[in-house]
mmCIF file of C-alpha atoms in Angstrom:
data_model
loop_
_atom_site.group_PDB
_atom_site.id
_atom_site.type_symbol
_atom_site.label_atom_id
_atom_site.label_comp_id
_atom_site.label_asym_id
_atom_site.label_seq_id
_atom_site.Cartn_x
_atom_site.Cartn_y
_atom_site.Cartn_z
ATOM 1 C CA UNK C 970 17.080 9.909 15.468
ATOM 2 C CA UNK C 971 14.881 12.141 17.402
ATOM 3 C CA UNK C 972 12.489 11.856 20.151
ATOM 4 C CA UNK C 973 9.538 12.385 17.942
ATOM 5 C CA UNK C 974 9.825 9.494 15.349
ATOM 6 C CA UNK C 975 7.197 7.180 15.943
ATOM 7 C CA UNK C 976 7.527 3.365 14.612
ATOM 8 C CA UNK C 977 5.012 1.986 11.798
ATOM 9 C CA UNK C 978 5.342 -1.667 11.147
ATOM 10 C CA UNK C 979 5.406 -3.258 7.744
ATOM 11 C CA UNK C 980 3.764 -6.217 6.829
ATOM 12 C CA UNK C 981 4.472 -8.398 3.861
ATOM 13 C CA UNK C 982 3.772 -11.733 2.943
ATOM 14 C CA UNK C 983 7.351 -11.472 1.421
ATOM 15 C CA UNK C 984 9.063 -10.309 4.408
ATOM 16 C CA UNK C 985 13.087 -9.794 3.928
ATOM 17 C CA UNK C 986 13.329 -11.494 0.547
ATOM 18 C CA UNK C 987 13.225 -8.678 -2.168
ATOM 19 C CA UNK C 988 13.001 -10.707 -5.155
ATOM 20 C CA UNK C 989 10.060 -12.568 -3.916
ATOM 21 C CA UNK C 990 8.354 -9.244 -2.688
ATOM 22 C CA UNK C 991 8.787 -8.080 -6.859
ATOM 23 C CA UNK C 992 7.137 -11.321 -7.861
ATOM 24 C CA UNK C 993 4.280 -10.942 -5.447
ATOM 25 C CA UNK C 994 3.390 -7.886 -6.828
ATOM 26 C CA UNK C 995 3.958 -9.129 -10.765
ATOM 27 C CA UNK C 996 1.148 -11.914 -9.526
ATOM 28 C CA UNK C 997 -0.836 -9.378 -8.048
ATOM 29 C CA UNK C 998 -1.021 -7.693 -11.312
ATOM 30 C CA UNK C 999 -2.205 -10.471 -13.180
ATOM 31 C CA UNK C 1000 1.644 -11.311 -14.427
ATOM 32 C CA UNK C 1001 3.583 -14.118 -14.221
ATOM 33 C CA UNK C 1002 6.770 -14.277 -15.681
ATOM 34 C CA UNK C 1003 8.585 -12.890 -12.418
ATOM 35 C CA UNK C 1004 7.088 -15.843 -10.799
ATOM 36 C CA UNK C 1005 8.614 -18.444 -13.710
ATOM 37 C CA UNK C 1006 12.032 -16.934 -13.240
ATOM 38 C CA UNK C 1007 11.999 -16.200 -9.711
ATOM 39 C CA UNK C 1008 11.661 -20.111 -9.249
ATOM 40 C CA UNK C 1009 14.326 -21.323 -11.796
ATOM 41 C CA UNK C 1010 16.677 -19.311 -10.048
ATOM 42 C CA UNK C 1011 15.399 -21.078 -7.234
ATOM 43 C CA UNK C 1012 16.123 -24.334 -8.208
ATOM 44 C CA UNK C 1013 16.878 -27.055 -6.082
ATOM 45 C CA UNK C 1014 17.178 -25.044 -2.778
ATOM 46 C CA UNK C 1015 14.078 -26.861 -1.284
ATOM 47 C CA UNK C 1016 14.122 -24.759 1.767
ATOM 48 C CA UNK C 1017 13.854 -21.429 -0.225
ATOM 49 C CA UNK C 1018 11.263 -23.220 -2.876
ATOM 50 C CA UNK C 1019 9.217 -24.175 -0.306
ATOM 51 C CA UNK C 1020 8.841 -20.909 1.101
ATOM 52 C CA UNK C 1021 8.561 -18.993 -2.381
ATOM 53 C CA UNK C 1022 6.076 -21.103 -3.887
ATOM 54 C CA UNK C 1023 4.351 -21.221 -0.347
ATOM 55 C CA UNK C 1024 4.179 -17.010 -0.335
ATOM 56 C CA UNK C 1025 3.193 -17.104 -3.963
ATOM 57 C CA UNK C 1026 0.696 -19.690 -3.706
ATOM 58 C CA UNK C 1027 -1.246 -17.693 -0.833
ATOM 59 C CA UNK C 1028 -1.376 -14.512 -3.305
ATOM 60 C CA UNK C 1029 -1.851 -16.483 -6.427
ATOM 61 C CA UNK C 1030 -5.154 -18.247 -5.231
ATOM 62 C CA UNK C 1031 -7.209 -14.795 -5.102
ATOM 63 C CA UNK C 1032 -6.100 -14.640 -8.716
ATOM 64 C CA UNK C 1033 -6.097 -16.883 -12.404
ATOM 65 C CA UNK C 1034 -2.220 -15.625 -13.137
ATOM 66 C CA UNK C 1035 -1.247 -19.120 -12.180
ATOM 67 C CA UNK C 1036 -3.834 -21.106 -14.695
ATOM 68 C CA UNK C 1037 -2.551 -18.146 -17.304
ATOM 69 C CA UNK C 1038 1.188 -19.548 -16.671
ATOM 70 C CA UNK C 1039 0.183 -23.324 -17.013
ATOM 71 C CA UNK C 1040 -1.940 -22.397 -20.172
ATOM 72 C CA UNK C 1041 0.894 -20.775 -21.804
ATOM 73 C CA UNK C 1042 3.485 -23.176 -20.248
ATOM 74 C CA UNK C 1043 1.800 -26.610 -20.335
ATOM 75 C CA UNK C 1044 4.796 -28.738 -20.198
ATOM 76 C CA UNK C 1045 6.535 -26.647 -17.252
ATOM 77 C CA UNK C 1046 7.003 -28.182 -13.925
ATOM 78 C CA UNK C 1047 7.028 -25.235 -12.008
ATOM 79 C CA UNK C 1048 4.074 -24.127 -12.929
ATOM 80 C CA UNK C 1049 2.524 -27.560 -11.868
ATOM 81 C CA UNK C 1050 4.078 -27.252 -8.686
ATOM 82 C CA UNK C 1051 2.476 -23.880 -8.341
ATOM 83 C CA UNK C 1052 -0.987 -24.870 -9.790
ATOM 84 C CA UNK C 1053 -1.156 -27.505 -6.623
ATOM 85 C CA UNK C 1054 -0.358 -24.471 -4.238
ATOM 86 C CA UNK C 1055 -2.814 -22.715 -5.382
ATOM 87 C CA UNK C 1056 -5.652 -25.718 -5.783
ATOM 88 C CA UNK C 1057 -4.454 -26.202 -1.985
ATOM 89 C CA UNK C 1058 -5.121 -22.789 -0.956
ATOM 90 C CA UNK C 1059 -8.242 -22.338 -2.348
ATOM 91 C CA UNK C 1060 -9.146 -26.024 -0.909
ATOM 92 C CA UNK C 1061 -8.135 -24.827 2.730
ATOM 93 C CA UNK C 1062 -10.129 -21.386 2.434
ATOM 94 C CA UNK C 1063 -13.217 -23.438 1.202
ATOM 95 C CA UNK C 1064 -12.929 -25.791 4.071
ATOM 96 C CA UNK C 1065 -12.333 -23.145 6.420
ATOM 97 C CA UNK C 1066 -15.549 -21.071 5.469
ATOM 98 C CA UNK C 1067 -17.531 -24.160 4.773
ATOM 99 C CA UNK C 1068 -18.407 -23.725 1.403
ATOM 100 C CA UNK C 1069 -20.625 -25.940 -0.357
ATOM 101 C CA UNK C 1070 -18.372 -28.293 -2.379
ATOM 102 C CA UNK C 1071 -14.922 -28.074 -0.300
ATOM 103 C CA UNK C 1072 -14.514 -31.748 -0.065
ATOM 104 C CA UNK C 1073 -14.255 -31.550 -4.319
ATOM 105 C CA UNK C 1074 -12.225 -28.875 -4.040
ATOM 106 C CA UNK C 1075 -10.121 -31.074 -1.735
ATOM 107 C CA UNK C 1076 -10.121 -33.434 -4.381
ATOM 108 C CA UNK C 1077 -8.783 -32.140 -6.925
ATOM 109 C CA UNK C 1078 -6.162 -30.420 -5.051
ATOM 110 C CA UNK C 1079 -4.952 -33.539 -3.426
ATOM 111 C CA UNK C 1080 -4.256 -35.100 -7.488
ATOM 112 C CA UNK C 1081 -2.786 -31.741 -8.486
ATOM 113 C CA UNK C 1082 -0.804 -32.928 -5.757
ATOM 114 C CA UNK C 1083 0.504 -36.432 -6.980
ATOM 115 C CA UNK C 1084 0.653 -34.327 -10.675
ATOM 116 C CA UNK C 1085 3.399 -32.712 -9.285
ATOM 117 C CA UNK C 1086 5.066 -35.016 -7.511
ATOM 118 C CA UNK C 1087 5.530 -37.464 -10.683
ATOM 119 C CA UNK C 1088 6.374 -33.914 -12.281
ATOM 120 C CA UNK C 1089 9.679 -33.352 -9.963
ATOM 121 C CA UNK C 1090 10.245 -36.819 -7.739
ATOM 122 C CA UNK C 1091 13.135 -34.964 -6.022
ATOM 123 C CA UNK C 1092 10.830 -31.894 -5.178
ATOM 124 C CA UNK C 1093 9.520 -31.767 -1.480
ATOM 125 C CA UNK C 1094 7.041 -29.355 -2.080
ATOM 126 C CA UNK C 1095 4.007 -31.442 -3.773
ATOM 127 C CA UNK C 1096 4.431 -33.321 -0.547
ATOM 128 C CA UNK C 1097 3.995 -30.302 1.876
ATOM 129 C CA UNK C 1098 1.044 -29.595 -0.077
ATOM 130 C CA UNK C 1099 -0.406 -32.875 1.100
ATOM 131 C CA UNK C 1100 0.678 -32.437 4.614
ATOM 132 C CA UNK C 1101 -1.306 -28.831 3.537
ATOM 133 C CA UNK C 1102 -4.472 -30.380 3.206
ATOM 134 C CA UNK C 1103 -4.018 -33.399 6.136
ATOM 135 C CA UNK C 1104 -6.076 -30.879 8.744
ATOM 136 C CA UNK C 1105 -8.851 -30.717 6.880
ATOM 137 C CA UNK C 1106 -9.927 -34.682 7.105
ATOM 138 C CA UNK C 1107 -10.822 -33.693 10.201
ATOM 139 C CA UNK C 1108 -12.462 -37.354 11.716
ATOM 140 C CA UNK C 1109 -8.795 -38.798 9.874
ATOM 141 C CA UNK C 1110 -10.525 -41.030 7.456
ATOM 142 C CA UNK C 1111 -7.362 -41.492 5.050
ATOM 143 C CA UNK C 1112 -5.091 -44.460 6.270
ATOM 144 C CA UNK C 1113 -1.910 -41.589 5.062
ATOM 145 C CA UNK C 1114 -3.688 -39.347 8.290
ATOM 146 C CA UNK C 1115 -3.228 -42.745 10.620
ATOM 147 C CA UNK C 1116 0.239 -43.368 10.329
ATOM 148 C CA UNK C 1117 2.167 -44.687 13.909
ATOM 149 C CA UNK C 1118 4.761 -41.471 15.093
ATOM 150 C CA UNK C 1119 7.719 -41.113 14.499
ATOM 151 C CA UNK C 1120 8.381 -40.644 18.566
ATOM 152 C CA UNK C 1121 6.033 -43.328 19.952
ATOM 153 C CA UNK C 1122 4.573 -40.774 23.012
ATOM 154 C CA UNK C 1123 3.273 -38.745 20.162
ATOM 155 C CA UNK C 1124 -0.436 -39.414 18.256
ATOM 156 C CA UNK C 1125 -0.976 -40.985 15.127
ATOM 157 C CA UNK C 1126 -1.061 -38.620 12.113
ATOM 158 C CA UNK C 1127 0.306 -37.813 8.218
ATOM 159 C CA UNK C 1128 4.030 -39.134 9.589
ATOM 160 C CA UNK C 1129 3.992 -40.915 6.102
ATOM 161 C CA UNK C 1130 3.848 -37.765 4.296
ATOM 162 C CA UNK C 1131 6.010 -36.211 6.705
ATOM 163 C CA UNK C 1132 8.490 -39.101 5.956
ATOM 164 C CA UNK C 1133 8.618 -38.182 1.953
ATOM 165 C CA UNK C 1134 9.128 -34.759 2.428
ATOM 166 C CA UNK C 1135 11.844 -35.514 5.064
ATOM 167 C CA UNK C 1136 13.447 -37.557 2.494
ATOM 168 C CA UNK C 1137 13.960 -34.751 0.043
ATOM 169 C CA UNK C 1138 14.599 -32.075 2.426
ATOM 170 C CA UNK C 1139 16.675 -32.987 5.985
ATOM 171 C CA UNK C 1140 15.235 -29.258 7.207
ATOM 172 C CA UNK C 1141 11.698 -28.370 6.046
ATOM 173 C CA UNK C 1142 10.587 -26.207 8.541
ATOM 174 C CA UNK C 1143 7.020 -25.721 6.823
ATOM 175 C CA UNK C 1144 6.370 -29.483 6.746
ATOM 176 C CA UNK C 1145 6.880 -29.598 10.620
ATOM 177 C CA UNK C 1146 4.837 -26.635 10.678
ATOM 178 C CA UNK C 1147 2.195 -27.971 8.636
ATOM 179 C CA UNK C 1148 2.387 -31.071 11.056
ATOM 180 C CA UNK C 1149 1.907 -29.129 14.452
ATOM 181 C CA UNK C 1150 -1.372 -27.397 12.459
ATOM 182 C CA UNK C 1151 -2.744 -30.743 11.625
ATOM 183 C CA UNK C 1152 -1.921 -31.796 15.689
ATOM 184 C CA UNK C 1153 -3.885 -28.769 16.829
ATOM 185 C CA UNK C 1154 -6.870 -29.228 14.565
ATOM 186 C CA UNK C 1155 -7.169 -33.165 14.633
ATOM 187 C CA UNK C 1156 -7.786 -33.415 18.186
ATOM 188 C CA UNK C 1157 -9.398 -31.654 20.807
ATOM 189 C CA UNK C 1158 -8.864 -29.712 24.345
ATOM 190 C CA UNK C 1159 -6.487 -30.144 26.420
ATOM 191 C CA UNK C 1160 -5.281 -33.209 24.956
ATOM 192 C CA UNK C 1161 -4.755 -31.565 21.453
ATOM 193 C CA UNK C 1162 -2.763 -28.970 22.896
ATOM 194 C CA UNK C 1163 -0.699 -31.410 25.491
ATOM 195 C CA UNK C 1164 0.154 -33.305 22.005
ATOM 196 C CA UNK C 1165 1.124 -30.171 20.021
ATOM 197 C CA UNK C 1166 3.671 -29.102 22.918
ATOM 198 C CA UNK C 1167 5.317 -32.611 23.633
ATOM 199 C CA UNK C 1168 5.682 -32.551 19.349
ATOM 200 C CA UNK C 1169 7.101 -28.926 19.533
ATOM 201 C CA UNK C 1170 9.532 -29.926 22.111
ATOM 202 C CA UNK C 1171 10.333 -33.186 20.642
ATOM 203 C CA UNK C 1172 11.405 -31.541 16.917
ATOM 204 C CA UNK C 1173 13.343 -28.751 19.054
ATOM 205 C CA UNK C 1174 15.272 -31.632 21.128
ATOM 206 C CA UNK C 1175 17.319 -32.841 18.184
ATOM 207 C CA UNK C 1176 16.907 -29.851 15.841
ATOM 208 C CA UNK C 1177 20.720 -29.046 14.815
ATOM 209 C CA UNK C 1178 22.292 -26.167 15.826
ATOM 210 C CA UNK C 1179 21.208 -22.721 13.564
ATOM 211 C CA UNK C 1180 17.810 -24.417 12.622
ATOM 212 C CA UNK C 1181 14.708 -22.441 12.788
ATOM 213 C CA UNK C 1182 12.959 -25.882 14.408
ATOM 214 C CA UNK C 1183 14.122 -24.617 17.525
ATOM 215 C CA UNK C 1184 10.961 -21.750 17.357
ATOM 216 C CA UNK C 1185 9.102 -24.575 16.299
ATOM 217 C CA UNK C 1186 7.782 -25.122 20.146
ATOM 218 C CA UNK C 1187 7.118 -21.454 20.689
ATOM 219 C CA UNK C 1188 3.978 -21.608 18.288
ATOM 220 C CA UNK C 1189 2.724 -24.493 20.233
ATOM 221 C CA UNK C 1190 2.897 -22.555 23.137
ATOM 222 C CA UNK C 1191 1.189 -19.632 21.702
ATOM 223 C CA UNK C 1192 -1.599 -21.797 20.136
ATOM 224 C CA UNK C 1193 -2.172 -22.926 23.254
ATOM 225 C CA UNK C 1194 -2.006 -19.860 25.131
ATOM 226 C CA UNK C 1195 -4.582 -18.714 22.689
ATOM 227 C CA UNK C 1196 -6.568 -21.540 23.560
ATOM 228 C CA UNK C 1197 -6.266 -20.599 27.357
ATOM 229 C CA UNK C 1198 -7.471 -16.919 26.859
ATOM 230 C CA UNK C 1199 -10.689 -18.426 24.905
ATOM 231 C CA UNK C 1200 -11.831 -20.462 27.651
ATOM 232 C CA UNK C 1201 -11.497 -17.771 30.103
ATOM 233 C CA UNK C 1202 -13.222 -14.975 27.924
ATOM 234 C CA UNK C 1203 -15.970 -17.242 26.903
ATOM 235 C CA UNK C 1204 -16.637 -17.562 31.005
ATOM 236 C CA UNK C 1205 -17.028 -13.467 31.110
ATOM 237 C CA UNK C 1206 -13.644 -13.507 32.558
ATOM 238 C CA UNK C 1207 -10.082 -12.598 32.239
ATOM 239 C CA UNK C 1208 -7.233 -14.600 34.105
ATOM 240 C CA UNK C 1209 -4.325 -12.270 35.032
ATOM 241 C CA UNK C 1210 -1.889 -15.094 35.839
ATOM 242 C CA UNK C 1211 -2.466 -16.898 32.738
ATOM 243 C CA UNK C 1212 0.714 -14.744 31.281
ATOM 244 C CA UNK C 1213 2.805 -15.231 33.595
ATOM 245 C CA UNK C 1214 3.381 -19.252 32.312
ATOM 246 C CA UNK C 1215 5.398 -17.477 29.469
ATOM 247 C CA UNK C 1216 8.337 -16.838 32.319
ATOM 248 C CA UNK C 1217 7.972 -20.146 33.904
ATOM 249 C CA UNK C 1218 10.158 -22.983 32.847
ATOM 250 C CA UNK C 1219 9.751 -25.185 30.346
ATOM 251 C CA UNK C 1220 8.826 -22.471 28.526
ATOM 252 C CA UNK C 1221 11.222 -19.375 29.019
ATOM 253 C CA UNK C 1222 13.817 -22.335 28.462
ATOM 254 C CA UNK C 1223 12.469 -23.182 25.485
ATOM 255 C CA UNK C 1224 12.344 -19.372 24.473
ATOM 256 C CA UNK C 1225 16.305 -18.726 25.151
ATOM 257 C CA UNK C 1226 17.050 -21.943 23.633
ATOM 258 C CA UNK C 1227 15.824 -20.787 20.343
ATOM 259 C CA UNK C 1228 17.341 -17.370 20.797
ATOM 260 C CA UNK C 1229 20.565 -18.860 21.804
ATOM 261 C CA UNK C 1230 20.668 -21.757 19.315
ATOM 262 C CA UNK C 1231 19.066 -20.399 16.500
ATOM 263 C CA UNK C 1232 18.841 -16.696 16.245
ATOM 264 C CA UNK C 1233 22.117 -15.852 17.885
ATOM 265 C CA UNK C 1234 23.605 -18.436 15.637
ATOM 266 C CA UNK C 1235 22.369 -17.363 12.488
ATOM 267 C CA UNK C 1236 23.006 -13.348 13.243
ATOM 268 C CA UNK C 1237 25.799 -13.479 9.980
ATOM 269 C CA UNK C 1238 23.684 -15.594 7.536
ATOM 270 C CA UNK C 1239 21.818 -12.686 6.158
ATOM 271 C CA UNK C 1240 18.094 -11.750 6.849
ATOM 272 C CA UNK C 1241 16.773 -13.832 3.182
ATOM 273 C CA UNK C 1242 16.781 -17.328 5.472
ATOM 274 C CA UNK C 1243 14.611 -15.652 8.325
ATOM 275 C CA UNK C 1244 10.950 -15.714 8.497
ATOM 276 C CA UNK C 1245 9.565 -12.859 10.063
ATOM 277 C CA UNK C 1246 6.763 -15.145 11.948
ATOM 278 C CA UNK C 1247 9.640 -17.229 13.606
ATOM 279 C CA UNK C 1248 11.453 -13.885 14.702
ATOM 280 C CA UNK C 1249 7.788 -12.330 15.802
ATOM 281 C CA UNK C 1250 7.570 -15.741 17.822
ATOM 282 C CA UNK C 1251 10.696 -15.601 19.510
ATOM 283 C CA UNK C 1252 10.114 -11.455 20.389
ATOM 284 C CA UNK C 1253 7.179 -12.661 22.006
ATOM 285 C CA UNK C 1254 8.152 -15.287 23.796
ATOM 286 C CA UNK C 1255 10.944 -13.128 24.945
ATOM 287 C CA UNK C 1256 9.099 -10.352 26.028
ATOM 288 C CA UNK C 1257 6.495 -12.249 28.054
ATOM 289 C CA UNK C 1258 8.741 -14.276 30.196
ATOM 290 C CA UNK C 1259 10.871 -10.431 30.926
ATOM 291 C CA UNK C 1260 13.850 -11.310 28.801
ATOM 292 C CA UNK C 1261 14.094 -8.030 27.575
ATOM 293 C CA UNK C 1262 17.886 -7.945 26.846
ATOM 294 C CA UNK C 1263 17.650 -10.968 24.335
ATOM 295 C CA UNK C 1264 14.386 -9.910 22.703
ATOM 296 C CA UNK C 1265 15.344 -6.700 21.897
ATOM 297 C CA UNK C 1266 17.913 -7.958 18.928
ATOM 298 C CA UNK C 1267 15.165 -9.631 17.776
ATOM 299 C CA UNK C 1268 13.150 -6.970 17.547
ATOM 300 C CA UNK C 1269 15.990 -5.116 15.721
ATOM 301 C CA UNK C 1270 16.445 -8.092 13.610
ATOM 302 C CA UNK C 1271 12.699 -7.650 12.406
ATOM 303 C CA UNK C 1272 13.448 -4.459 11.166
ATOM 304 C CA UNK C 1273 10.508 -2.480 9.967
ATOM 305 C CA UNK C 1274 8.271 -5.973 9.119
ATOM 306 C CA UNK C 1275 5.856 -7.529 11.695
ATOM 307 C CA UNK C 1276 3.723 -9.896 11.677
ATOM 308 C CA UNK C 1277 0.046 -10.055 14.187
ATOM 309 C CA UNK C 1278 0.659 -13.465 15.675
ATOM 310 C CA UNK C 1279 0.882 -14.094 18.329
ATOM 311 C CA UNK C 1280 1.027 -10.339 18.923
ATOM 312 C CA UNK C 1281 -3.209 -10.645 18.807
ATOM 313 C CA UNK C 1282 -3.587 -13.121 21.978
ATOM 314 C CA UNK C 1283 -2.376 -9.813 24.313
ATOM 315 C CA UNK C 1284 -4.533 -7.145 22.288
ATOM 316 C CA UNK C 1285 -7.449 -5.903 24.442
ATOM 317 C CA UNK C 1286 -9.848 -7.227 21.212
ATOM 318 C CA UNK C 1287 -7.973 -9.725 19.353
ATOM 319 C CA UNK C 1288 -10.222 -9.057 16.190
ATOM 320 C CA UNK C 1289 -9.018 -5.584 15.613
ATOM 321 C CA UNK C 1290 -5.533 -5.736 14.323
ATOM 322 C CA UNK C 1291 -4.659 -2.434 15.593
ATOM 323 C CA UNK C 1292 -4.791 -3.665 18.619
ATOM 324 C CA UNK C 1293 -2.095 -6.124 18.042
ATOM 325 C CA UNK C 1294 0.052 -3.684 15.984
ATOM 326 C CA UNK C 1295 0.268 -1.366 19.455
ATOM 327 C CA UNK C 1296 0.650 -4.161 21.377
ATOM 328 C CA UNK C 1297 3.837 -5.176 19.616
ATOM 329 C CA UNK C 1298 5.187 -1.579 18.940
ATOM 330 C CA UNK C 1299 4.690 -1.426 23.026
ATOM 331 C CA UNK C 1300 7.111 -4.459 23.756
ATOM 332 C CA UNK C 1301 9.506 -3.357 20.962
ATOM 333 C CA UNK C 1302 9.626 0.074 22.156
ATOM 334 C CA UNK C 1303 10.230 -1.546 26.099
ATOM 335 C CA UNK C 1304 12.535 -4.202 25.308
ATOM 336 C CA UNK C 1305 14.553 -1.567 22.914
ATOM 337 C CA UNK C 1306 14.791 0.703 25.642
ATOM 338 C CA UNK C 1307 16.036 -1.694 28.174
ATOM 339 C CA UNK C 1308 19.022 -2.644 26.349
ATOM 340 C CA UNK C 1309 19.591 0.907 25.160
ATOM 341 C CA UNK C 1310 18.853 0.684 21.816
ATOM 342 C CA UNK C 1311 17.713 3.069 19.832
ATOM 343 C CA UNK C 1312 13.895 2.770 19.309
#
């Protein structure tokens, strides 16, 4: 390799897994047969369903190739399962922008929802679609957003729906996900973001060896973090120390946990079960508390994908993406170096 190659990053809502990056596309296109046979070869591997029809879902709701499959295919439950992704999706991005008629939108998502669910009982996903759509009853007016924790030190919350998805699926790392999002949006300051990292922690103290739960705290960190760098910028100011909590203990431990127990665990299970957030996570977290020598396989792991976050909360302007894209090609190119890898 010589001196003079320079390092572009990829990004891909598909990330490592090829056949879902060719269905993506099909979708894209207005087709959606790829997507039919994509998920019957999925079948009941709940943990690669959920993230396929979570991908495809995000792409399919800027399109109608998902009504054209349930048109055609009335009777199939896929394509149910997928038609409450989408309603989801396009129920979220209404909410978020505040459209006029997002709560209807919510609506009819949420029975899409139950649609599916009586459509395939022993499918988890209908479920993480309602944990999907928890955030945005935002005052927690639905008893199912009220429900006592699991671990009594944690806040109320969707633990019921939590419950049914864990009942299908023993590791369904967007359903914990989905949970930290609606921690971090249901309450507020520091008390939202104490809640999020005692929940992160929590998940990652009896997470089994190998599972991806482990990164689970290092997003709670970075939301807050994020948080953090708000406050100070809205004050006119930027705190120089406010880094330097990434290589301070709990949460460097928490960082070399994940890379010890997870990544370093899974290094032979092939790249297909890896998200490329979770790995862009743990670089981070790596990089910022100095742990250069573990975050550089990480980096290598990533290959040539990326992914912004959290690589935006250490960009000079966190709304211009290049930015973030130099920031992380900066720590990949540093932490590559200092274990003498090529770059």
């Amino acid at each position: 390799m010589t001196g003079s190659y320079e390092f572009h990053p990829v990004y891909h809502p598909a990330g490592f897994d090829d056949a879902l990056r060719v269905a993506v596309e099909e979708v894209r296109a207005g087709r959606w047969v790829a997507m039919r046979d994509l998920l019957a070869q999925t079948d009941t591997d709940w943990g690669l369903r959920t993230t396929r029809t979570q991908v495809l879902g995000v792409v399919a709701a800027g399109t109608t190739t998902v009504e054209a499959w349930a048109e055609e295919e009335r009777n199939n439950p896929d394509a149910r399962v997928m038609w409450a992704r989408v309603l989801v999706q396009r129920a979220r991005r209404a909410h978020r922008k505040r459209y006029y008629g997002a709560h209807d939108l919510e609506t009819v998502a949420r029975q899409a929802c139950l649609v599916a669910a009586e459509a395939v009982p022993a499918d988890p996903v209908p479920w993480v679609c309602l944990l999907a759509l928890a955030p945005l009853d935002e005052h927690q007016q639905r008893a199912e957003h009220r429900v006592q924790p699991w671990e009594y030190m944690l806040p109320p919350g969707p633990w019921g729906l939590l419950r049914r998805v864990w009942d299908r699926d023993q590791q369904p790392r967007e359903a914990f996900h989905r949970m930290l999002e609606f921690l971090n949006g249901c309450t507020t300051g520091a008390a939202a973001s104490a809640s999020a990292v005692d929940y992160g922690r929590w998940v990652a103290s009896w997470a089994p060896f190998g599972s991806a739960l482990l990164a689970l705290p290092l997003y709670a960190y970075a939301e807050s973090y994020r948080q953090q760098l708000d406050q100070a910028r809205r004050k006119g100011r930027e705190d120089p120390l406010l880094r330097r909590q990434w290589a301070e203990d709990p949460t460097r431990s928490d960082a070399l946990k994940a890379f010890h127990h997870w990544f370093a665990a899974v290094t032979h299970s092939g790249p297909l079960r890896r998200s490329v957030a979770d790995l862009s996570h743990l670089a981070f977290a790596l990089w910022a508390a100095h742990q250069y020598i573990e975050a550089a396989p990480v980096f290598e792991a990533l290959g040539p994908y990326a992914a912004l976050q959290p690589w935006v909360y250490v960009a000079d302007d966190p709304r211009r993406p290049e930015l973030a894209e130099a920031a992380f090609v900066r720590a990949r190119s540093q932490c590559l170096h200092a274990a003498g890898m090529s770059n």
